[in-house]
PDB file of C-alpha atoms and ligand atoms in Angstrom:
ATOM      1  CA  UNK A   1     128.974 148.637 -29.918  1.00  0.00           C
ATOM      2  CA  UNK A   2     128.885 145.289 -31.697  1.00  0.00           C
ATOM      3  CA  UNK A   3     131.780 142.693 -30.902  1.00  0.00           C
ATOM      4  CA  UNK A   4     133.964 141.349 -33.591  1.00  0.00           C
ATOM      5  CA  UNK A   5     133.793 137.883 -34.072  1.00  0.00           C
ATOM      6  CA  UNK A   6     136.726 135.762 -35.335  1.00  0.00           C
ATOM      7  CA  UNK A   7     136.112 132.278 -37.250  1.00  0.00           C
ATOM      8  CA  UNK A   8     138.375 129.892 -37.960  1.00  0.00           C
ATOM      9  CA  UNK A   9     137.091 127.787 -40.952  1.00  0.00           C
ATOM     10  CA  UNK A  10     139.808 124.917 -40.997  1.00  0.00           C
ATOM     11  CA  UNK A  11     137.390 123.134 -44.571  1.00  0.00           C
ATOM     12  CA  UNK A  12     138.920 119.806 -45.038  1.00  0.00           C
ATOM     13  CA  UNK A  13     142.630 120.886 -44.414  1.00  0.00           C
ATOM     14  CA  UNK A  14     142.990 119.909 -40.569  1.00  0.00           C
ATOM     15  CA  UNK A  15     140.491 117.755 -38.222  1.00  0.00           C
ATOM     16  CA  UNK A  16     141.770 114.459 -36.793  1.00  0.00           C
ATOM     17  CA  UNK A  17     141.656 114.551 -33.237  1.00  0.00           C
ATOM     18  CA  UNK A  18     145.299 114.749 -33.237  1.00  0.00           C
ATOM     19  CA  UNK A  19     145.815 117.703 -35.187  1.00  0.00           C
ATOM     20  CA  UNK A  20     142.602 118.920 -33.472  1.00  0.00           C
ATOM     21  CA  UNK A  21     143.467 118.936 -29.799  1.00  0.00           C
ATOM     22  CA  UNK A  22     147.409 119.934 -31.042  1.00  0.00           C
ATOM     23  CA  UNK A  23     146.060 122.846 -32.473  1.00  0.00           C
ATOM     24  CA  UNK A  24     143.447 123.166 -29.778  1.00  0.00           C
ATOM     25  CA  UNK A  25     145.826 123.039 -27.310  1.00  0.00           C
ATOM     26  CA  UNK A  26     147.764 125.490 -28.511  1.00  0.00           C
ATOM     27  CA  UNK A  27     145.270 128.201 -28.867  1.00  0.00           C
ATOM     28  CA  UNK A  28     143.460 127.619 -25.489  1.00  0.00           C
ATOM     29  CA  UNK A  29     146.424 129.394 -23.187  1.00  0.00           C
ATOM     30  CA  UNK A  30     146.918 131.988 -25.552  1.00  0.00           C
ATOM     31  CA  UNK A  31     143.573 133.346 -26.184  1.00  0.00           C
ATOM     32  CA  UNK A  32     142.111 132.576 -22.326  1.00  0.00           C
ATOM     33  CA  UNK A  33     142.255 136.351 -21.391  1.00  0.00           C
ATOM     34  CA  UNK A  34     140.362 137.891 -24.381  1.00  0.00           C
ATOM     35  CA  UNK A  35     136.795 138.798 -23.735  1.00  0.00           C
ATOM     36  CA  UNK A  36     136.103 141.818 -26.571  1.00  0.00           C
ATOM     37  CA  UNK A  37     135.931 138.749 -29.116  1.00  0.00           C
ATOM     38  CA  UNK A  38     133.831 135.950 -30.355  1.00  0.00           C
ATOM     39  CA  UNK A  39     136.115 133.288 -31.162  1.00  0.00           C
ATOM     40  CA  UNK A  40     134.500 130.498 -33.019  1.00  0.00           C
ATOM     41  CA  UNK A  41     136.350 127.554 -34.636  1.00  0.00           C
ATOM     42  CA  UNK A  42     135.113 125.306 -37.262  1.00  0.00           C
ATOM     43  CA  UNK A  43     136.158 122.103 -37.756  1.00  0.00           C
ATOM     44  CA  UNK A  44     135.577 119.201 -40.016  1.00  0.00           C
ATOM     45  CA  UNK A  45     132.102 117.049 -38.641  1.00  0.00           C
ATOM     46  CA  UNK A  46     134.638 114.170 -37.572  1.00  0.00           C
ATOM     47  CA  UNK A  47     136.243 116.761 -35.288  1.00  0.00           C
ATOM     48  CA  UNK A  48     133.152 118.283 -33.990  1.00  0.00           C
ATOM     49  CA  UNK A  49     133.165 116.316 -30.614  1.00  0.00           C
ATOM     50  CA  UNK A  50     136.724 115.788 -29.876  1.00  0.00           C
ATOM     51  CA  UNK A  51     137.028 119.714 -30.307  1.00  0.00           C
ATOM     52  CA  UNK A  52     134.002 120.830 -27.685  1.00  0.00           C
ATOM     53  CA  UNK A  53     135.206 118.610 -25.227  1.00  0.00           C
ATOM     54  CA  UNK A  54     138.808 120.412 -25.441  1.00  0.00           C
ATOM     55  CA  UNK A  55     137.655 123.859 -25.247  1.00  0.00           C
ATOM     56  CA  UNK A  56     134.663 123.363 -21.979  1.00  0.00           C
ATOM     57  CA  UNK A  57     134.125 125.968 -19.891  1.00  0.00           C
ATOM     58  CA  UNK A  58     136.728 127.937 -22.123  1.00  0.00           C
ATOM     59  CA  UNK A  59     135.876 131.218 -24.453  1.00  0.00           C
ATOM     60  CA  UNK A  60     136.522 129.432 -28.018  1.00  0.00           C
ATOM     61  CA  UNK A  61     133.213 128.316 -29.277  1.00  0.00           C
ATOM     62  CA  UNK A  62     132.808 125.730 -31.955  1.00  0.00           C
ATOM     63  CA  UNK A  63     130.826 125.848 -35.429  1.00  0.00           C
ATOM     64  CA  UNK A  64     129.878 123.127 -38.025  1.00  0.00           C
ATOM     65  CA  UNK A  65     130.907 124.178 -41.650  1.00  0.00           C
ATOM     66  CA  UNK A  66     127.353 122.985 -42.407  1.00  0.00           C
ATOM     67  CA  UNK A  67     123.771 121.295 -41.950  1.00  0.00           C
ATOM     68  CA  UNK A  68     120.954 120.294 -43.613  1.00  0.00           C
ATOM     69  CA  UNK A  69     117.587 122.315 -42.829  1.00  0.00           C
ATOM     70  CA  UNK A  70     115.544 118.945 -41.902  1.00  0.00           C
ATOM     71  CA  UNK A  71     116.155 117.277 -37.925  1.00  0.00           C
ATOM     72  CA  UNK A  72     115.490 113.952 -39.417  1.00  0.00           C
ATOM     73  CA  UNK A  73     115.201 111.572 -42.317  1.00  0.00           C
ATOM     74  CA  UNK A  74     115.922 110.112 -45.614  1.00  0.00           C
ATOM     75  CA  UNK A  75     118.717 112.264 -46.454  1.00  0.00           C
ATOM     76  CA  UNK A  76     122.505 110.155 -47.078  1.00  0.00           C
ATOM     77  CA  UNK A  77     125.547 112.012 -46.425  1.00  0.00           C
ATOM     78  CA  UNK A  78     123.443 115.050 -44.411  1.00  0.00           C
ATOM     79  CA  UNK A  79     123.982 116.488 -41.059  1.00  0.00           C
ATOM     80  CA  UNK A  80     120.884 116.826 -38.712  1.00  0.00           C
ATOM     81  CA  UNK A  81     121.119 120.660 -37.099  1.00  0.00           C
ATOM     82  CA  UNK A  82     119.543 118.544 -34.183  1.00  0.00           C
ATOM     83  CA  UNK A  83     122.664 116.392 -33.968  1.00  0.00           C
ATOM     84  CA  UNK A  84     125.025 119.898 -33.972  1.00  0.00           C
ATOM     85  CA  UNK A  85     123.218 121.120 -31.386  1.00  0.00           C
ATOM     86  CA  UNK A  86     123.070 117.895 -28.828  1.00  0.00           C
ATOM     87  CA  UNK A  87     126.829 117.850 -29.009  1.00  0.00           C
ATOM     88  CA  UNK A  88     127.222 121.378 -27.940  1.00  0.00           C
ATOM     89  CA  UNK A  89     127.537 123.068 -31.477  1.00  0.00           C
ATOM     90  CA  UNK A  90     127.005 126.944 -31.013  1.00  0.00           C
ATOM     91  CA  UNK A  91     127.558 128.215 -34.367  1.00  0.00           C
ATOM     92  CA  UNK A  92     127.378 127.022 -37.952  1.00  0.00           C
ATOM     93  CA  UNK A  93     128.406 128.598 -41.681  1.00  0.00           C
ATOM     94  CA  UNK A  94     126.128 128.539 -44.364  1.00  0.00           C
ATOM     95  CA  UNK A  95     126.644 129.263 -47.862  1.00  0.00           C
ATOM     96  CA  UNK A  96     130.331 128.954 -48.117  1.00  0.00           C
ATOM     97  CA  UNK A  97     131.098 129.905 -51.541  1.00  0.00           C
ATOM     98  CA  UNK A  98     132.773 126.280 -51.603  1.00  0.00           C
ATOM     99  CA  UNK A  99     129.492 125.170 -50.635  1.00  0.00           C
ATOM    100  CA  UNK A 100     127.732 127.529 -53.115  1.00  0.00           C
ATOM    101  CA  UNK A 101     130.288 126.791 -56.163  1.00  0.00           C
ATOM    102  CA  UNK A 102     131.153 123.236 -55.765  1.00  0.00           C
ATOM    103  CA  UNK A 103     127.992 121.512 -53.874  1.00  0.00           C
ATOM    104  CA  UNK A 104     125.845 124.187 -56.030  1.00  0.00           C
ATOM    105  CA  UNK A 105     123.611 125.553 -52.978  1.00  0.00           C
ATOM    106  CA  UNK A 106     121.522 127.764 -53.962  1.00  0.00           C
ATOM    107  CA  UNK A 107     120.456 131.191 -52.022  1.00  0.00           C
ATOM    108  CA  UNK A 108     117.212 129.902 -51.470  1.00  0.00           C
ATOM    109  CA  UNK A 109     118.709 126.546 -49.966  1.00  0.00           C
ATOM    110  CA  UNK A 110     120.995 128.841 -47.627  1.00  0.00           C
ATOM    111  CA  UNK A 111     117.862 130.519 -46.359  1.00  0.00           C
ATOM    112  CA  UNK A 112     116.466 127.356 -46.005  1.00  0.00           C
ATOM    113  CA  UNK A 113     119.319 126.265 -43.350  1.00  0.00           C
ATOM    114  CA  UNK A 114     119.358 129.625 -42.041  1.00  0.00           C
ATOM    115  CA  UNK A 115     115.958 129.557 -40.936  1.00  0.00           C
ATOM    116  CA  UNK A 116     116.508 126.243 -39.244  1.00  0.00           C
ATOM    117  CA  UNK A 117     119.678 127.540 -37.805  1.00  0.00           C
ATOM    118  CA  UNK A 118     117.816 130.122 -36.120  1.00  0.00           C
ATOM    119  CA  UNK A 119     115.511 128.096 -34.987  1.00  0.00           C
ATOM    120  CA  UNK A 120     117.551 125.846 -33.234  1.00  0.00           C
ATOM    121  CA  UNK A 121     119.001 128.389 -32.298  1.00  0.00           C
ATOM    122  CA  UNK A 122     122.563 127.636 -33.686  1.00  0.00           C
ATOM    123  CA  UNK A 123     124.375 131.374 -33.954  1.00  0.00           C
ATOM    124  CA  UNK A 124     124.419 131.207 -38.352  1.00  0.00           C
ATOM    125  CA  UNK A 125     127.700 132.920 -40.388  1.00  0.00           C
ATOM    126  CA  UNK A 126     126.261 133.472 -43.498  1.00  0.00           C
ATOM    127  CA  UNK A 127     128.362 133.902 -46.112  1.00  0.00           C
ATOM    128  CA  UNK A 128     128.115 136.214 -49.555  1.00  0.00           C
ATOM    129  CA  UNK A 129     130.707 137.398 -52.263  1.00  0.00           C
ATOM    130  CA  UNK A 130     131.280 138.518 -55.677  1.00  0.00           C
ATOM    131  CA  UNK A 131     133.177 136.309 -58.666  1.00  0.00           C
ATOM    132  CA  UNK A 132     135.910 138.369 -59.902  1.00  0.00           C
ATOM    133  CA  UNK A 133     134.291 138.630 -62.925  1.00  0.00           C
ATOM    134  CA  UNK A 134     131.142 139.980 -61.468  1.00  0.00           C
ATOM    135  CA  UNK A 135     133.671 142.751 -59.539  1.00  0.00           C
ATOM    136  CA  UNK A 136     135.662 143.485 -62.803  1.00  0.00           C
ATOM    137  CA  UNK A 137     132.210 144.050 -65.014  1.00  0.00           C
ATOM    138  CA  UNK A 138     131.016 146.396 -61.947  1.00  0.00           C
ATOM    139  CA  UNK A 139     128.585 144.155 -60.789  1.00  0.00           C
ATOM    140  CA  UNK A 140     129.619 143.466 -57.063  1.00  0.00           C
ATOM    141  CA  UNK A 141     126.579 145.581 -55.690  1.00  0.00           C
ATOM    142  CA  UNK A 142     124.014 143.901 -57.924  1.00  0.00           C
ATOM    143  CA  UNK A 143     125.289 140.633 -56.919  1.00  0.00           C
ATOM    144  CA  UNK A 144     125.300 141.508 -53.213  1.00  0.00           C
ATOM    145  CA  UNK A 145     121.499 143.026 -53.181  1.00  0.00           C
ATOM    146  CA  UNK A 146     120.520 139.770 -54.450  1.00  0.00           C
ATOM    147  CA  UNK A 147     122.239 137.386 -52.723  1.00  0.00           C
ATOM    148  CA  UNK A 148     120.797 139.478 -49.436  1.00  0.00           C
ATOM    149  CA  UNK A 149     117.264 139.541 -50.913  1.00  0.00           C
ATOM    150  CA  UNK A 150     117.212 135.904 -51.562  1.00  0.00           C
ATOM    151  CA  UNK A 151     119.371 134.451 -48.873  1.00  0.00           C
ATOM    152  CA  UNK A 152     117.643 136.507 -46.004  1.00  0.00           C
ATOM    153  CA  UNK A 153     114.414 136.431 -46.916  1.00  0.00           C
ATOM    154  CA  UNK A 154     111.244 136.708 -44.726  1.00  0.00           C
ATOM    155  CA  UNK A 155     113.930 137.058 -41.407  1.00  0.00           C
ATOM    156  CA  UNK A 156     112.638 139.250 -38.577  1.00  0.00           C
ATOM    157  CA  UNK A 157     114.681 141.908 -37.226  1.00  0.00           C
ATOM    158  CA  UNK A 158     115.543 139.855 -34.256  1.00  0.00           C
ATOM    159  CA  UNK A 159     116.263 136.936 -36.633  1.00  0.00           C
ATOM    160  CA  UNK A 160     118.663 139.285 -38.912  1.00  0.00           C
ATOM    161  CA  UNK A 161     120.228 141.007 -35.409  1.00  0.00           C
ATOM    162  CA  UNK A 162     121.311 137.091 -34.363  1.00  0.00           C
ATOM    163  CA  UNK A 163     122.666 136.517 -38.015  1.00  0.00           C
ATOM    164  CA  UNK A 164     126.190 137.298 -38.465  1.00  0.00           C
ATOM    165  CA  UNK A 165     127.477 138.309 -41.930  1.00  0.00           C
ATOM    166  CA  UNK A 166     130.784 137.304 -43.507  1.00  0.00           C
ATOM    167  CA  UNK A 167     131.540 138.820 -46.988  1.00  0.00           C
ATOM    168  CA  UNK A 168     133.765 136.844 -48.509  1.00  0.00           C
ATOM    169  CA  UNK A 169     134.923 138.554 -52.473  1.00  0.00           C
ATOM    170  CA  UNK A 170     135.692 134.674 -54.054  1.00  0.00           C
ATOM    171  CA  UNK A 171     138.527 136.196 -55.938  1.00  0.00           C
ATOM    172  CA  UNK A 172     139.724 136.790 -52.348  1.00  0.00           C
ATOM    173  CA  UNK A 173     139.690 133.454 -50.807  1.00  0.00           C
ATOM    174  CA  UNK A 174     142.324 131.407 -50.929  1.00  0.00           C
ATOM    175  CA  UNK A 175     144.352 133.323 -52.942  1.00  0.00           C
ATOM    176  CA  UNK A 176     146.742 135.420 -51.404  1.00  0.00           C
ATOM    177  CA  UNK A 177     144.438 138.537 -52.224  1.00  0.00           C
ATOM    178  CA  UNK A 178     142.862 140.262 -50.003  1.00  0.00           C
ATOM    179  CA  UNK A 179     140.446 143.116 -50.448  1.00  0.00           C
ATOM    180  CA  UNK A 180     141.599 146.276 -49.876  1.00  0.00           C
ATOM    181  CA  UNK A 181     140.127 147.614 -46.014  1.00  0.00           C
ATOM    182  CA  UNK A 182     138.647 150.424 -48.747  1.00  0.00           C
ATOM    183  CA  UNK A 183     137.166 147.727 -51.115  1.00  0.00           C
ATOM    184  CA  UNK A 184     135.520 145.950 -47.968  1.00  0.00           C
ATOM    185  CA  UNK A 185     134.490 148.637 -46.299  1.00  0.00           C
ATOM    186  CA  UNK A 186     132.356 150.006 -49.187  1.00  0.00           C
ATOM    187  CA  UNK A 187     130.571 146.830 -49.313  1.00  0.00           C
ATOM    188  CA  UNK A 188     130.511 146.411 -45.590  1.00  0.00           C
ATOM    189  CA  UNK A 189     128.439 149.907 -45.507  1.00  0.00           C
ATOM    190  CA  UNK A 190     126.476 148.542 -48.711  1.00  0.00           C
ATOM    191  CA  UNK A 191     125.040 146.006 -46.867  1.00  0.00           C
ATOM    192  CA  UNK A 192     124.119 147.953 -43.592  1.00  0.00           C
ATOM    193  CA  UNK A 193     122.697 150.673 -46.257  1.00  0.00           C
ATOM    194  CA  UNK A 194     120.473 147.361 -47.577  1.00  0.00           C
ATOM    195  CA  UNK A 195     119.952 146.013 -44.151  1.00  0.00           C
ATOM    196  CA  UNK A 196     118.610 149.414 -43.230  1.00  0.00           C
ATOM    197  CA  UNK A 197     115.922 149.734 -45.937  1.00  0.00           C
ATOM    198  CA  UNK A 198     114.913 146.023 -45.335  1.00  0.00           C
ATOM    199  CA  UNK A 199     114.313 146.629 -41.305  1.00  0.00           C
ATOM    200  CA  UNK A 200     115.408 149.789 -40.290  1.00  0.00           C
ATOM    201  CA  UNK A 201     118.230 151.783 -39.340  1.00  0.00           C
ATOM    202  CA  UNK A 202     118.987 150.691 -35.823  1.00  0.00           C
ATOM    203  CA  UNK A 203     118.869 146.927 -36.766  1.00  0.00           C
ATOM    204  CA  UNK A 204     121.141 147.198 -39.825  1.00  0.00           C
ATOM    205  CA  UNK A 205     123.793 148.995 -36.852  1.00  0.00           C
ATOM    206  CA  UNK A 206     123.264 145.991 -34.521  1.00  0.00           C
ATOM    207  CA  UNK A 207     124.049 143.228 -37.185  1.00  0.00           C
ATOM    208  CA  UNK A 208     127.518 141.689 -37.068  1.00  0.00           C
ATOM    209  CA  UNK A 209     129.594 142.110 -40.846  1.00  0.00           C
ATOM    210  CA  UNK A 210     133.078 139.811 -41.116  1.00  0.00           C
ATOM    211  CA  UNK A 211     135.056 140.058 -43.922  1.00  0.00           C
ATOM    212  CA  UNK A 212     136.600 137.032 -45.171  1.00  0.00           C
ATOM    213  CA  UNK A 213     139.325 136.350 -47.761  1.00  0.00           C
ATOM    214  CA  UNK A 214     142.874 135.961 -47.326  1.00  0.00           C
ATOM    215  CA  UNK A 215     143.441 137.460 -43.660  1.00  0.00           C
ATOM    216  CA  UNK A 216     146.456 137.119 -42.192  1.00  0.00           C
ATOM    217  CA  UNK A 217     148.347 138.385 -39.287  1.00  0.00           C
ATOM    218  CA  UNK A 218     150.229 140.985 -41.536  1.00  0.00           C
ATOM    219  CA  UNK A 219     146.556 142.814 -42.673  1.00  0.00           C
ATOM    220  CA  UNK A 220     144.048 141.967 -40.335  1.00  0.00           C
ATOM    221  CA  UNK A 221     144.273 144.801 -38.267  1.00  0.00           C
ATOM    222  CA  UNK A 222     143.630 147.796 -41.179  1.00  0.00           C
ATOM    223  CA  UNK A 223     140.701 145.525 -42.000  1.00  0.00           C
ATOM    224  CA  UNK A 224     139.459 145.465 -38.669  1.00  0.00           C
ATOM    225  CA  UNK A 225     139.915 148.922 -37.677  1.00  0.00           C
ATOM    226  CA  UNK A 226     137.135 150.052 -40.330  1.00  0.00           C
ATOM    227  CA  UNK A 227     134.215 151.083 -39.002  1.00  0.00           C
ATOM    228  CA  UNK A 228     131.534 148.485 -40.155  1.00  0.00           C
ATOM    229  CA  UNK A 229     134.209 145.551 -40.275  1.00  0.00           C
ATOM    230  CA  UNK A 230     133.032 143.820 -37.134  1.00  0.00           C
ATOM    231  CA  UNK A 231     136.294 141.029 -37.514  1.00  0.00           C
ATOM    232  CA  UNK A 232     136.589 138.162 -39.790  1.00  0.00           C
ATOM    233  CA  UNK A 233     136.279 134.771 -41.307  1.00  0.00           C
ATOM    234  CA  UNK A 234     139.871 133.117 -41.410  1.00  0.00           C
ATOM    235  CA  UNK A 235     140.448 130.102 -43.505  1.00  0.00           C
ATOM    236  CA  UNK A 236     144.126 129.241 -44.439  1.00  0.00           C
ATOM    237  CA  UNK A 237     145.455 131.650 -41.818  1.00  0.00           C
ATOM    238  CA  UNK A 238     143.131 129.609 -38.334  1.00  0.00           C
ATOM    239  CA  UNK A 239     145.022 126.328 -39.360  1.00  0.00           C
ATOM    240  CA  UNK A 240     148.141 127.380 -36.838  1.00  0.00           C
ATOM    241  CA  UNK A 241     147.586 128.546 -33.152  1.00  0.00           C
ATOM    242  CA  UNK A 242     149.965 131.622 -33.801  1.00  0.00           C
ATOM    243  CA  UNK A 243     148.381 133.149 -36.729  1.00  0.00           C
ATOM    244  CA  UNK A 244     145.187 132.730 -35.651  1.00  0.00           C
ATOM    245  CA  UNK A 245     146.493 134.390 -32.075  1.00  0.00           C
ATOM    246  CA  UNK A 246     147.678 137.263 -34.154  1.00  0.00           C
ATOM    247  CA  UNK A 247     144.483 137.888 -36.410  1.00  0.00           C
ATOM    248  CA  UNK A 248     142.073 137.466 -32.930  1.00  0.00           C
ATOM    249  CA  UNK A 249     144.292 140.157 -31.004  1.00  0.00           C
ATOM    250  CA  UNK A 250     144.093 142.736 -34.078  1.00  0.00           C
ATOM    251  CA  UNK A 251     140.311 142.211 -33.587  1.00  0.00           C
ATOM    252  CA  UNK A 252     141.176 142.820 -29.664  1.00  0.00           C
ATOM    253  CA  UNK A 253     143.261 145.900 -30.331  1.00  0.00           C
ATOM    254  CA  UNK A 254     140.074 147.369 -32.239  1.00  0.00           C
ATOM    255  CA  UNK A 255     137.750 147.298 -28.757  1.00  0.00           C
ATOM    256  CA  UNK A 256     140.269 149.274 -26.691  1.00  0.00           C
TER     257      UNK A 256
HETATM  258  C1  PEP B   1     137.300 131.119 -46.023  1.00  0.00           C
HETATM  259  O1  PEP B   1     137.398 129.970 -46.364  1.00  0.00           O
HETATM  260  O2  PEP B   1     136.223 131.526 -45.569  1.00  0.00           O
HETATM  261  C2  PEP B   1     138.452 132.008 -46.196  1.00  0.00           C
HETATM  262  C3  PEP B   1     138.264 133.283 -46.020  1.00  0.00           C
HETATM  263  O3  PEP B   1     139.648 131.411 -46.542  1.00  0.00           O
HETATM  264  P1  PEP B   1     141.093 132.132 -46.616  1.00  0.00           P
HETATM  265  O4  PEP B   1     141.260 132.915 -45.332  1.00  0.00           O
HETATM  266  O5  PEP B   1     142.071 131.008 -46.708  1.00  0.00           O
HETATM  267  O6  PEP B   1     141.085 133.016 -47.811  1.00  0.00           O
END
């Protein structure tokens, strides 16, 4: 019922237009018969153009990593949502934990942007996650409830519906350790359970959940295959055209 969506977050680790339209390249061929799956791939700002003029008319989508909630203005270093979107951006993240840990946004900042996003309409992946330390003192669900309640805040259901979610554990990113499908999947049906009490049932059904956090060829697929695990937010692993190919048809696989 909902279609998995696959992002590739390549953060600051690839993005000239070299390594752009190799990697672009690459992917295009290999991915042109898949329809069951978003693909979306994020690139550095610098790449932004270079990258939605390789993949025209093709089924790979591109997202900013970020934006700023204002079109216009005195703000240095910021990225209009208004400039995205005239250069054919589709999709953008908000709330990285990066962005949330080293940039310290705040949830009410990400709802900020997310409000914009939406209306600019700019597809938003928000992400959420615990610390490990908030997991190992049995916290994750506390954590989660409020990150939802403040980051989503005062969102219709047909805002929330054009939302997608990527939980992202922060002990899982980056690391090498990913979540078991178990761990994510209670938190996957955590969130539908709060997304259901904040709208109602039906919406919370209809609202796209990603896991993110360490995915690779070799586990995507038991991820994916859980119920409420509607595909996933690659970092390290959407740097090379073959991994990336692997993680998107394990998302494929799911839909048949
Ligand atoms: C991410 O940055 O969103 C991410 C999940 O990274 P990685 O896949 O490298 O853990």
């Amino acid at each position: 019922m909902r279609k998995p969506i696959i992002g590739g977050n390549w953060k600051m680790n690839r993005g000239t237009p070299a390594e752009t339209k190799e990697m672009l390249k690459k992917l295009l061929p290999l991915v042109k018969k898949i329809t069951n799956v978003d693909i979306v791939i994020a690139p550095p700002f610098t790449a932004l153009i270079s990258a939605i003029d390789l993949v025209k008319k093709s089924n790979i989508r591109i997202g900013a990593q970020n934006m700023y909630f204002e079109e216009k203005g005195a703000f240095t270093g910021e990225v209009s949502p208004k400039f995205l979107k005239d250069i054919g951006v589709t999709y953008v993240i908000l709330g990285h934990s990066e962005r949330r840990n080293i940039f310290k946004e705040s949830d009410e900042l990400v709802n900020q942007k997310l409000k914009k996003a939406l209306a600019m309409k700019i597809n938003p992946i928000v992400c959420i996650g615990e610390h490990l330390e908030e997991r190992e003192a049995g916290k994750t669900k506390e954590i989660i409830q409020n990150q939802i309640d403040k980051t989503f805040k005062d969102l219709t259901k047909e805002e929330i519906i054009k939302t997608v979610i990527a939980y992202e554990p922060i002990w899982a990113i980056g690391t090498g350790k990913t979540a078991t499908p178990e761990q994510a999947e209670e938190i996957h049906v955590f969130i539908r359970e709060i997304l259901a009490s904040k709208f109602d049932k039906q919406t919370s059904e209809l609202v796209r959940i990603q896991y993110g956090g360490s995915i690779k060829p070799t586990n995507a697929k038991e991820l994916f295959e859980k119920e409420n695990i509607d595909g996933g937010l690659v970092g390290g692993a959407s740097l090379e055209a073959d991994s990336l190919l692997d993680i998107i048809k394990a998302a494929d696989e799911t839909t048949i």
